[in-house]
PDB file of C-alpha atoms in Angstrom:
ATOM      1  CA  MET A 173     -12.792  23.822  16.960  1.00 67.00           C
ATOM      2  CA  THR A 174     -12.737  20.090  15.767  1.00 72.00           C
ATOM      3  CA  ASP A 175     -16.071  18.736  14.061  1.00 90.00           C
ATOM      4  CA  ALA A 176     -16.641  15.848  16.679  1.00 93.00           C
ATOM      5  CA  ARG A 177     -18.974  13.891  13.783  1.00 93.00           C
ATOM      6  CA  ALA A 178     -15.779  13.955  11.609  1.00 93.00           C
ATOM      7  CA  ASP A 179     -13.513  12.963  14.187  1.00 93.00           C
ATOM      8  CA  ARG A 180     -15.579   9.805  14.937  1.00 95.00           C
ATOM      9  CA  THR A 181     -16.060   9.394  11.344  1.00 96.00           C
ATOM     10  CA  ARG A 182     -11.967   9.437  11.088  1.00 95.00           C
ATOM     11  CA  ALA A 183     -11.740   6.995  14.003  1.00 94.00           C
ATOM     12  CA  ARG A 184     -14.576   4.480  12.309  1.00 96.00           C
ATOM     13  CA  LEU A 185     -12.551   4.526   9.024  1.00 96.00           C
ATOM     14  CA  ARG A 186      -8.758   3.843  11.121  1.00 92.00           C
ATOM     15  CA  ALA A 187     -10.478   1.262  13.138  1.00 93.00           C
ATOM     16  CA  ALA A 188     -11.956  -0.601   9.791  1.00 95.00           C
ATOM     17  CA  LEU A 189      -8.841  -0.178   8.185  1.00 92.00           C
ATOM     18  CA  LEU A 190      -6.924  -2.119  10.958  1.00 88.00           C
ATOM     19  CA  ALA A 191      -9.344  -4.586  10.922  1.00 91.00           C
ATOM     20  CA  GLU A 192      -9.227  -5.259   7.516  1.00 91.00           C
ATOM     21  CA  CYS A 193      -5.343  -5.229   7.444  1.00 87.00           C
ATOM     22  CA  ALA A 194      -5.819  -7.906  10.586  1.00 84.00           C
ATOM     23  CA  GLU A 195      -6.963 -10.103   7.782  1.00 88.00           C
ATOM     24  CA  ARG A 196      -4.996  -9.187   4.644  1.00 88.00           C
ATOM     25  CA  PRO A 197      -2.095  -6.951   3.520  1.00 86.00           C
ATOM     26  CA  LEU A 198      -2.652  -3.411   2.717  1.00 86.00           C
ATOM     27  CA  ALA A 199      -2.378  -4.064  -0.956  1.00 86.00           C
ATOM     28  CA  GLU A 200      -4.739  -6.319  -1.109  1.00 92.00           C
ATOM     29  CA  ALA A 201      -7.043  -4.078   1.122  1.00 92.00           C
ATOM     30  CA  SER A 202      -9.920  -2.126  -1.147  1.00 96.00           C
ATOM     31  CA  VAL A 203     -12.131   0.992   0.007  1.00 97.00           C
ATOM     32  CA  ALA A 204     -15.171  -0.671  -0.626  1.00 97.00           C
ATOM     33  CA  ALA A 205     -13.841  -3.188   2.190  1.00 97.00           C
ATOM     34  CA  VAL A 206     -12.930  -0.464   4.465  1.00 97.00           C
ATOM     35  CA  VAL A 207     -16.273   1.674   4.271  1.00 98.00           C
ATOM     36  CA  ARG A 208     -18.545  -1.467   4.395  1.00 98.00           C
ATOM     37  CA  ARG A 209     -16.985  -2.129   7.685  1.00 97.00           C
ATOM     38  CA  ALA A 210     -16.755   1.221   8.759  1.00 97.00           C
ATOM     39  CA  GLY A 211     -20.707   1.593   8.193  1.00 97.00           C
ATOM     40  CA  VAL A 212     -19.947   4.738   5.701  1.00 97.00           C
ATOM     41  CA  GLY A 213     -20.349   5.644   2.349  1.00 96.00           C
ATOM     42  CA  ARG A 214     -17.906   6.047  -0.322  1.00 97.00           C
ATOM     43  CA  ALA A 215     -18.401   9.546  -0.767  1.00 97.00           C
ATOM     44  CA  THR A 216     -17.584   9.887   3.263  1.00 96.00           C
ATOM     45  CA  PHE A 217     -14.322   8.273   2.939  1.00 97.00           C
ATOM     46  CA  TYR A 218     -13.009  10.477  -0.078  1.00 97.00           C
ATOM     47  CA  LEU A 219     -14.115  13.616   2.213  1.00 96.00           C
ATOM     48  CA  HIS A 220     -11.462  12.756   4.618  1.00 96.00           C
ATOM     49  CA  TYR A 221      -8.796  10.773   2.656  1.00 96.00           C
ATOM     50  CA  GLU A 222      -7.165  10.862  -0.614  1.00 95.00           C
ATOM     51  CA  ASP A 223      -6.711   7.164  -0.642  1.00 94.00           C
ATOM     52  CA  LEU A 224      -5.911   3.902   1.289  1.00 92.00           C
ATOM     53  CA  GLN A 225      -2.506   4.649   2.253  1.00 87.00           C
ATOM     54  CA  ALA A 226      -3.515   8.516   3.480  1.00 90.00           C
ATOM     55  CA  LEU A 227      -5.633   6.663   5.763  1.00 92.00           C
ATOM     56  CA  ALA A 228      -2.962   3.830   6.866  1.00 88.00           C
ATOM     57  CA  VAL A 229      -0.756   6.853   7.825  1.00 85.00           C
ATOM     58  CA  ASP A 230      -3.433   8.251   9.712  1.00 89.00           C
ATOM     59  CA  ALA A 231      -4.111   5.046  11.327  1.00 85.00           C
ATOM     60  CA  CYS A 232      -0.459   4.869  12.151  1.00 82.00           C
ATOM     61  CA  ALA A 233      -0.079   7.820  14.119  1.00 85.00           C
ATOM     62  CA  GLU A 234      -1.027   6.781  17.178  1.00 82.00           C
ATOM     63  CA  VAL A 235       1.576   3.413  17.117  1.00 83.00           C
ATOM     64  CA  VAL A 236       4.564   5.896  15.769  1.00 86.00           C
ATOM     65  CA  ARG A 237       3.944   8.187  18.937  1.00 86.00           C
ATOM     66  CA  ASP A 238       4.000   5.164  21.211  1.00 86.00           C
ATOM     67  CA  ALA A 239       6.938   3.962  19.118  1.00 88.00           C
ATOM     68  CA  VAL A 240       8.687   7.031  19.344  1.00 87.00           C
ATOM     69  CA  ASP A 241       8.004   7.859  23.408  1.00 87.00           C
ATOM     70  CA  ALA A 242       9.056   4.489  24.163  1.00 86.00           C
ATOM     71  CA  LEU A 243      12.453   4.844  22.659  1.00 84.00           C
ATOM     72  CA  HIS A 244      12.832   7.842  24.802  1.00 84.00           C
ATOM     73  CA  ALA A 245      10.937   7.457  28.176  1.00 80.00           C
ATOM     74  CA  TRP A 246      14.261   7.240  29.852  1.00 73.00           C
ATOM     75  CA  ARG A 247      16.279   9.883  31.618  1.00 73.00           C
ATOM     76  CA  GLY A 248      19.788  10.522  32.702  1.00 74.00           C
ATOM     77  CA  THR A 249      22.364   8.091  31.533  1.00 79.00           C
ATOM     78  CA  PRO A 250      20.459   4.926  29.366  1.00 81.00           C
ATOM     79  CA  ASP A 251      21.648   1.694  31.828  1.00 85.00           C
ATOM     80  CA  PRO A 252      22.392  -0.947  28.029  1.00 86.00           C
ATOM     81  CA  ALA A 253      20.899  -4.023  30.066  1.00 88.00           C
ATOM     82  CA  ALA A 254      17.387  -2.263  31.211  1.00 90.00           C
ATOM     83  CA  PRO A 255      15.368  -0.960  28.549  1.00 92.00           C
ATOM     84  CA  PRO A 256      12.674   1.365  29.200  1.00 90.00           C
ATOM     85  CA  PRO A 257       9.850  -0.190  30.384  1.00 90.00           C
ATOM     86  CA  ALA A 258       7.676   1.559  27.666  1.00 90.00           C
ATOM     87  CA  LEU A 259      10.131  -0.327  25.088  1.00 92.00           C
ATOM     88  CA  THR A 260       9.553  -3.497  26.057  1.00 93.00           C
ATOM     89  CA  ALA A 261       5.561  -2.968  26.922  1.00 92.00           C
ATOM     90  CA  PHE A 262       5.482  -1.459  23.352  1.00 91.00           C
ATOM     91  CA  VAL A 263       7.546  -4.411  21.262  1.00 94.00           C
ATOM     92  CA  ALA A 264       5.032  -6.617  23.065  1.00 93.00           C
ATOM     93  CA  ASP A 265       1.825  -4.638  22.254  1.00 89.00           C
ATOM     94  CA  VAL A 266       3.113  -4.823  18.662  1.00 90.00           C
ATOM     95  CA  GLU A 267       3.816  -8.711  18.944  1.00 91.00           C
ATOM     96  CA  GLN A 268      -0.216  -8.588  19.875  1.00 85.00           C
ATOM     97  CA  HIS A 269      -0.850  -6.810  16.495  1.00 83.00           C
ATOM     98  CA  ALA A 270       1.668  -8.336  14.475  1.00 87.00           C
ATOM     99  CA  ALA A 271      -0.807  -9.285  11.411  1.00 84.00           C
ATOM    100  CA  VAL A 272      -2.244  -5.299  11.276  1.00 83.00           C
ATOM    101  CA  TYR A 273       1.670  -4.147  11.804  1.00 87.00           C
ATOM    102  CA  ARG A 274       3.072  -6.408   9.082  1.00 88.00           C
ATOM    103  CA  SER A 275       0.962  -5.448   6.651  1.00 85.00           C
ATOM    104  CA  LEU A 276       1.742  -1.707   7.120  1.00 86.00           C
ATOM    105  CA  LEU A 277       5.734  -2.285   7.603  1.00 91.00           C
ATOM    106  CA  LEU A 278       7.298  -3.977   5.236  1.00 93.00           C
ATOM    107  CA  PRO A 279      10.535  -5.815   5.521  1.00 96.00           C
ATOM    108  CA  GLY A 280      13.486  -3.628   5.813  1.00 96.00           C
ATOM    109  CA  GLY A 281      11.025  -1.093   7.166  1.00 96.00           C
ATOM    110  CA  SER A 282       9.013   0.799   4.285  1.00 94.00           C
ATOM    111  CA  GLY A 283       5.327   0.884   3.963  1.00 91.00           C
ATOM    112  CA  PRO A 284       2.910   3.672   5.373  1.00 88.00           C
ATOM    113  CA  LEU A 285       3.811   2.779   9.169  1.00 88.00           C
ATOM    114  CA  GLY A 286       7.450   2.501   8.279  1.00 92.00           C
ATOM    115  CA  ASP A 287       7.784   5.996   6.351  1.00 92.00           C
ATOM    116  CA  LEU A 288       6.211   7.515   8.931  1.00 91.00           C
ATOM    117  CA  LEU A 289       7.577   5.542  11.796  1.00 92.00           C
ATOM    118  CA  HIS A 290      11.403   6.678  10.607  1.00 95.00           C
ATOM    119  CA  ARG A 291      10.807  10.780   9.540  1.00 94.00           C
ATOM    120  CA  GLU A 292       8.748  11.074  13.536  1.00 92.00           C
ATOM    121  CA  LEU A 293      11.788   9.324  15.132  1.00 93.00           C
ATOM    122  CA  ARG A 294      14.651  11.028  13.313  1.00 96.00           C
ATOM    123  CA  GLU A 295      12.809  14.195  14.138  1.00 96.00           C
ATOM    124  CA  ARG A 296      12.570  13.366  17.543  1.00 93.00           C
ATOM    125  CA  SER A 297      16.118  12.115  17.902  1.00 92.00           C
ATOM    126  CA  ARG A 298      17.448  14.800  16.358  1.00 95.00           C
ATOM    127  CA  ASN A 299      15.861  17.491  18.622  1.00 93.00           C
ATOM    128  CA  GLU A 300      16.597  15.861  21.614  1.00 89.00           C
ATOM    129  CA  ARG A 301      20.713  15.507  20.361  1.00 89.00           C
ATOM    130  CA  GLU A 302      20.561  18.696  19.216  1.00 93.00           C
ATOM    131  CA  LEU A 303      19.154  20.001  22.999  1.00 91.00           C
ATOM    132  CA  VAL A 304      22.160  18.846  24.569  1.00 87.00           C
ATOM    133  CA  GLY A 305      24.544  19.878  22.487  1.00 90.00           C
ATOM    134  CA  ALA A 306      25.616  16.440  21.410  1.00 89.00           C
ATOM    135  CA  PRO A 307      27.415  16.192  18.224  1.00 91.00           C
ATOM    136  CA  HIS A 308      25.800  15.194  14.758  1.00 93.00           C
ATOM    137  CA  ALA A 309      22.559  15.263  15.434  1.00 93.00           C
ATOM    138  CA  GLU A 310      21.157  14.941  12.085  1.00 95.00           C
ATOM    139  CA  LEU A 311      23.752  11.433  11.514  1.00 94.00           C
ATOM    140  CA  VAL A 312      22.545  10.076  14.567  1.00 93.00           C
ATOM    141  CA  ALA A 313      18.929  10.972  14.436  1.00 94.00           C
ATOM    142  CA  THR A 314      19.291   9.928  10.863  1.00 96.00           C
ATOM    143  CA  ALA A 315      20.972   6.102  12.696  1.00 95.00           C
ATOM    144  CA  VAL A 316      18.655   5.727  15.190  1.00 94.00           C
ATOM    145  CA  ALA A 317      15.468   6.006  13.083  1.00 96.00           C
ATOM    146  CA  ALA A 318      16.654   3.858  10.557  1.00 96.00           C
ATOM    147  CA  THR A 319      18.044   0.857  12.824  1.00 96.00           C
ATOM    148  CA  PHE A 320      14.782   1.013  14.636  1.00 95.00           C
ATOM    149  CA  THR A 321      12.491   1.066  11.775  1.00 96.00           C
ATOM    150  CA  ALA A 322      14.117  -1.636   9.856  1.00 97.00           C
ATOM    151  CA  LEU A 323      14.600  -4.083  12.965  1.00 96.00           C
ATOM    152  CA  LEU A 324      11.065  -3.673  13.957  1.00 96.00           C
ATOM    153  CA  ALA A 325       9.572  -4.837  10.857  1.00 97.00           C
ATOM    154  CA  ASP A 326      12.133  -7.524   9.970  1.00 98.00           C
ATOM    155  CA  TRP A 327      11.171  -8.958  13.206  1.00 98.00           C
ATOM    156  CA  LEU A 328       7.560  -8.816  12.546  1.00 96.00           C
ATOM    157  CA  HIS A 329       8.098 -11.022   9.445  1.00 97.00           C
ATOM    158  CA  GLY A 330      10.438 -13.191  11.044  1.00 97.00           C
ATOM    159  CA  LEU A 331      13.830 -12.497   9.820  1.00 98.00           C
ATOM    160  CA  VAL A 332      15.247 -11.555  12.979  1.00 97.00           C
ATOM    161  CA  PRO A 333      14.501 -14.627  15.760  1.00 97.00           C
ATOM    162  CA  ALA A 334      13.419 -12.741  18.812  1.00 97.00           C
ATOM    163  CA  THR A 335      11.374 -13.069  21.538  1.00 97.00           C
ATOM    164  CA  ALA A 336       9.945  -9.338  22.320  1.00 96.00           C
ATOM    165  CA  ASP A 337      11.677  -8.978  25.456  1.00 96.00           C
ATOM    166  CA  GLU A 338      14.876  -9.971  23.406  1.00 97.00           C
ATOM    167  CA  LEU A 339      14.291  -7.499  20.721  1.00 97.00           C
ATOM    168  CA  ALA A 340      13.642  -4.889  22.980  1.00 95.00           C
ATOM    169  CA  ALA A 341      16.892  -5.124  25.145  1.00 96.00           C
ATOM    170  CA  ARG A 342      18.996  -5.929  21.622  1.00 96.00           C
ATOM    171  CA  THR A 343      17.479  -3.206  20.239  1.00 95.00           C
ATOM    172  CA  TRP A 344      17.761  -1.003  23.234  1.00 94.00           C
ATOM    173  CA  ARG A 345      21.780  -1.537  23.409  1.00 94.00           C
ATOM    174  CA  LEU A 346      22.069  -1.406  19.923  1.00 93.00           C
ATOM    175  CA  LEU A 347      20.617   2.171  19.718  1.00 91.00           C
ATOM    176  CA  ILE A 348      22.665   3.245  23.051  1.00 91.00           C
ATOM    177  CA  SER A 349      25.821   2.053  21.271  1.00 90.00           C
ATOM    178  CA  LEU A 350      24.657   4.387  18.115  1.00 89.00           C
ATOM    179  CA  HIS A 351      24.363   7.057  20.517  1.00 85.00           C
ATOM    180  CA  ARG A 352      27.777   6.663  22.132  1.00 84.00           C
ATOM    181  CA  THR A 353      29.604   5.794  18.878  1.00 81.00           C
ATOM    182  CA  PRO A 354      32.114   8.760  18.570  1.00 79.00           C
ATOM    183  CA  PHE A 355      32.128  10.274  15.080  1.00 71.00           C
ATOM    184  CA  GLY A 356      34.708  12.475  13.983  1.00 56.00           C
TER     185      GLY A 356
END
């Protein structure tokens, strides 16, 4: 059974952190600023989270689920010319909240969002490859997770010039290529 009051408090803290990160990088955010925005006491913060990094990982969980689902939102044979609409929508949503995500996803794919995204995407990709008996599940899953996470991060930081639609389409083609590459 979950505690509704604790769930509401964590939700307020997550929203406060995301609002704070829209204005400044996570490295410049403070617990004091987050609790002030959330309208809770510092002690309450520490009842729920060890530090801002732990709160950031929790705040990123929904975004990570959305990304992982978007990349796996197809059935049958993937069409390289048409990324799943969920992937295109996900990238467009990330673009609308770029300031927040830039703070949580650093160039190259590190940061709390990058670490969580890589881990969750790698696990989902590995599981799906194993379910269909595809070879080299670990290798391909790692390549897919690293590629997507780094591309998204570098795009957010202006290192990969593309519109949201272009990034979704190019990323989709690249990931399909990784899945189809014969590793001997």
